[in-house]
Short mmCIF file of C-alpha atoms in Angstrom, two decimals:
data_model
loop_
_atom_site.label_atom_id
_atom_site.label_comp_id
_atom_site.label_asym_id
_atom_site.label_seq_id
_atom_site.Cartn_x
_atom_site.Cartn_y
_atom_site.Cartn_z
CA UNK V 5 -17.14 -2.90 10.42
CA UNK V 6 -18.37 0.33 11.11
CA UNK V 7 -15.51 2.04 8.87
CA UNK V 8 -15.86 -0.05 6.30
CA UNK V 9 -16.05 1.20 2.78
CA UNK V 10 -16.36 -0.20 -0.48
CA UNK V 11 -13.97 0.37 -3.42
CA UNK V 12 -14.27 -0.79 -7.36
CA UNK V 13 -10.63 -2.03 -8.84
CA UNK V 14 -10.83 -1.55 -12.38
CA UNK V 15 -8.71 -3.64 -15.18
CA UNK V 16 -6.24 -1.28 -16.41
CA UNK V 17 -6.06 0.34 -20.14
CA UNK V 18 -2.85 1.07 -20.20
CA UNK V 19 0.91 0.95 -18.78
CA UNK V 20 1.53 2.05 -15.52
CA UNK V 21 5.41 2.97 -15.03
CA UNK V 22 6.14 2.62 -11.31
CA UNK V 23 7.84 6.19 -10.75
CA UNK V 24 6.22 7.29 -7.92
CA UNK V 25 3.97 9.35 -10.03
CA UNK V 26 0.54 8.84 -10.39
CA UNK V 27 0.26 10.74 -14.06
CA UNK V 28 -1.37 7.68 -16.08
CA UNK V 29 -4.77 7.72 -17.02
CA UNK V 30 -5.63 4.86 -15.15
CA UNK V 31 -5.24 6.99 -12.15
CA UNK V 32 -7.45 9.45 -12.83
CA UNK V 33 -9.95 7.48 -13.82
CA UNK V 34 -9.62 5.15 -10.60
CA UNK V 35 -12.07 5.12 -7.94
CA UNK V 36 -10.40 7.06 -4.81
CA UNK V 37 -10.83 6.18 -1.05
CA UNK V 38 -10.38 8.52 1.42
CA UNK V 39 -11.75 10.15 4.75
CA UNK V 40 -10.48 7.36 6.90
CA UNK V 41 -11.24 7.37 10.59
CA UNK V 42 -9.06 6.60 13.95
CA UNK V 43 -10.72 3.11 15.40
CA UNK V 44 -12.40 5.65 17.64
CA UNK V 45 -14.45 6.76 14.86
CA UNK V 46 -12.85 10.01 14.49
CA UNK V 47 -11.57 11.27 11.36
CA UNK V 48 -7.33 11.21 10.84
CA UNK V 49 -6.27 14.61 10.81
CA UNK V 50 -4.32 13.94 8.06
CA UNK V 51 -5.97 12.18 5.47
CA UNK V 52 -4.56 10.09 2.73
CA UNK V 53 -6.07 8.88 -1.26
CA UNK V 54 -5.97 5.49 -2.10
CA UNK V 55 -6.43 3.88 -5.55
CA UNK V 56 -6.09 0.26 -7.46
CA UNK V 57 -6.20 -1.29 -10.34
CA UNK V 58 -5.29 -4.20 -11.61
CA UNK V 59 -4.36 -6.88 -14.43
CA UNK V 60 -3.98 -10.59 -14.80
CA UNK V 61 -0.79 -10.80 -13.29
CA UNK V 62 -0.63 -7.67 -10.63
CA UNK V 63 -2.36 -5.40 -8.41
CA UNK V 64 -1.34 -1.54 -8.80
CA UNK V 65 -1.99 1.01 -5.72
CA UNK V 66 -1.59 4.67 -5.73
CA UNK V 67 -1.72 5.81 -2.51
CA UNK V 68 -1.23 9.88 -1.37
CA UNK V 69 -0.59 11.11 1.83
CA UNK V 70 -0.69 14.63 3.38
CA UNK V 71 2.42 14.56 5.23
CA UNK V 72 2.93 18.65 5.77
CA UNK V 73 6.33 17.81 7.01
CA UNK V 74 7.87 15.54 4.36
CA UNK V 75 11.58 16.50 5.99
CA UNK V 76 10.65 14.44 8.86
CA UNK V 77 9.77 11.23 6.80
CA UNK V 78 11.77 8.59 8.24
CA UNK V 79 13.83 6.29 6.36
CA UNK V 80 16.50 4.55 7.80
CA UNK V 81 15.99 0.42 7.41
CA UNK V 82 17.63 -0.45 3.93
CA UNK V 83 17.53 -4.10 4.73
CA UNK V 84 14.74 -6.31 2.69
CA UNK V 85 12.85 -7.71 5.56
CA UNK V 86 14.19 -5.84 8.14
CA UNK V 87 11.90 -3.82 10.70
CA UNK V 88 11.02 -1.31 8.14
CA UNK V 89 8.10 -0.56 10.61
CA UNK V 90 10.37 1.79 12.54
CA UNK V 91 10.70 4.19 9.57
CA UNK V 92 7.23 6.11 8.43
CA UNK V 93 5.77 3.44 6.71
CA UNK V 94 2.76 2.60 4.11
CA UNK V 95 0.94 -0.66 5.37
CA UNK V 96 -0.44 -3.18 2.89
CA UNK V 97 -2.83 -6.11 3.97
CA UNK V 98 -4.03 -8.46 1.71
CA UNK V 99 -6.70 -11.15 2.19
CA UNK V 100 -7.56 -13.01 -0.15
CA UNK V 101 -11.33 -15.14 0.95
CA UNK V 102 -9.60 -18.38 0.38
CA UNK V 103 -7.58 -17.65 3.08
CA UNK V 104 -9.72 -17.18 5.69
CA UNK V 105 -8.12 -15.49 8.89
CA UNK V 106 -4.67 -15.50 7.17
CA UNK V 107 -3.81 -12.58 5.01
CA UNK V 108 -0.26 -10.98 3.65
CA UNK V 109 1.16 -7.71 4.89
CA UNK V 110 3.49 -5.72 3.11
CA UNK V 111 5.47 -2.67 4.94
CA UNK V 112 6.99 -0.07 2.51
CA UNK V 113 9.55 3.09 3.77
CA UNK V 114 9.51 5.78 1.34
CA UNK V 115 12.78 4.31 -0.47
CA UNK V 116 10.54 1.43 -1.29
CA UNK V 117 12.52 -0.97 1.10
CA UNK V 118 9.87 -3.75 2.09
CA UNK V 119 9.00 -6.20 4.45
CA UNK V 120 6.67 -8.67 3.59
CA UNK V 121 4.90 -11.22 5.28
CA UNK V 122 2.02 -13.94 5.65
CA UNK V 123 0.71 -13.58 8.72
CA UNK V 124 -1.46 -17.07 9.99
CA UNK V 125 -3.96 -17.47 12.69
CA UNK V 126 -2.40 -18.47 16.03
CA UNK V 127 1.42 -17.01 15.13
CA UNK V 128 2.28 -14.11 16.97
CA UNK V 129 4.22 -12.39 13.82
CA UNK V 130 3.95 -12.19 9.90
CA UNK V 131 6.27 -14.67 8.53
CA UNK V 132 9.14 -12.94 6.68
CA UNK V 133 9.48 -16.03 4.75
CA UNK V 134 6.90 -15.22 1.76
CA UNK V 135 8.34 -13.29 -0.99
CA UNK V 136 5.80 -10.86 -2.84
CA UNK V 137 7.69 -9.14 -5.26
CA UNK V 138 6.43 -6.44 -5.04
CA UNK V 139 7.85 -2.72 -5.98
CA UNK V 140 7.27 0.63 -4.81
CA UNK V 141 8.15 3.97 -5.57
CA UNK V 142 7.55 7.30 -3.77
CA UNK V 143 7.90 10.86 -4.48
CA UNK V 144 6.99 14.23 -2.25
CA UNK V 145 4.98 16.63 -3.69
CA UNK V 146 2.92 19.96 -2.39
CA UNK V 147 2.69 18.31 0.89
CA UNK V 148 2.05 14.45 0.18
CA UNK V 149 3.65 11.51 0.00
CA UNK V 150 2.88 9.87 -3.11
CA UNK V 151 3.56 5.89 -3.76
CA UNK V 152 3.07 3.70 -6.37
CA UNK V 153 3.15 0.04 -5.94
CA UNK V 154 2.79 -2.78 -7.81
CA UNK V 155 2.14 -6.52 -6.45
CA UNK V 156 1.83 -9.50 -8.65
CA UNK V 157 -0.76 -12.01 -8.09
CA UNK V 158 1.46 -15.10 -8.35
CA UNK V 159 3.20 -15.20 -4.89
CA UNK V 160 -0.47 -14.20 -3.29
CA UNK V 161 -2.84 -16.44 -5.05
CA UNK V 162 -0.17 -19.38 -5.90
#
């Protein structure tokens, strides 16, 4: 718990286009987390922004990354489901209260090829069974990688 930070989701205002560009005014008016640490406590040395918002049916994230060489982002797996965890990745868990110990892991390469999972207490593996839905798309700018996702609430809540 020691790394543990708090950040505010607001509803959206408006549209968000999932392009891989985080342009709409939502995103600049998000709440931004950053600075994250190594488990030892030390900072990354390359640090990465992460936003949400949200509405009734989905959760958005926009999510940069300084990645100084973006020629070397791997993305190879074009298989839904596949080990997309060999590529350079973005890692999504969600847990929602309800489900205790259990929570749903979503694994994006930078050509938005996903697997996602649900992931119990006592099984050694997510379960590639559950279907999110969800979308991402990525760009490369000055340095970063830049994703947008979306995930609807349907799959994850029931």
């Amino acid at each position: 718990m020691k790394n543990y930070r708090e950040l505010r989701a607001y509803e959206k205002t408006a549209p968000i286009k999932i392009d891989g560009n985080l342009d709409e005014p939502d995103w600049k008016n998000a709440d931004t987390v950053t600075r994250f640490k190594h488990p030892d406590g030390t900072l990354a040395r390359y640090q990465s922004l992460a936003r949400i918002t949200y509405d009734s049916e989905n959760i958005y994230f926009g999510i940069e990354m300084e990645e100084p060489a973006g020629n070397r982002i791997k993305a190879e797996i074009t298989k839904h489901d596949g080990p997309v965890w060999e590529d350079s990745t973005i890692e999504i868990f969600l847990n929602p209260p309800i489900l205790g110990s259990t929570y749903y892991q979503l694994i994006f390469n930078k050509n938005g090829v996903l697997f996602d999972g649900i992931k119990s207490q006592g099984s050694r593996a997510p379960d590639p069974l559950f279907e999110s839905n969800a979308v991402m798309k990525s760009s490369y700018k000055n340095g970063r990688w830049i994703a947008e996702i979306r995930v609807p609430v349907r799959p994850i809540l029931g």
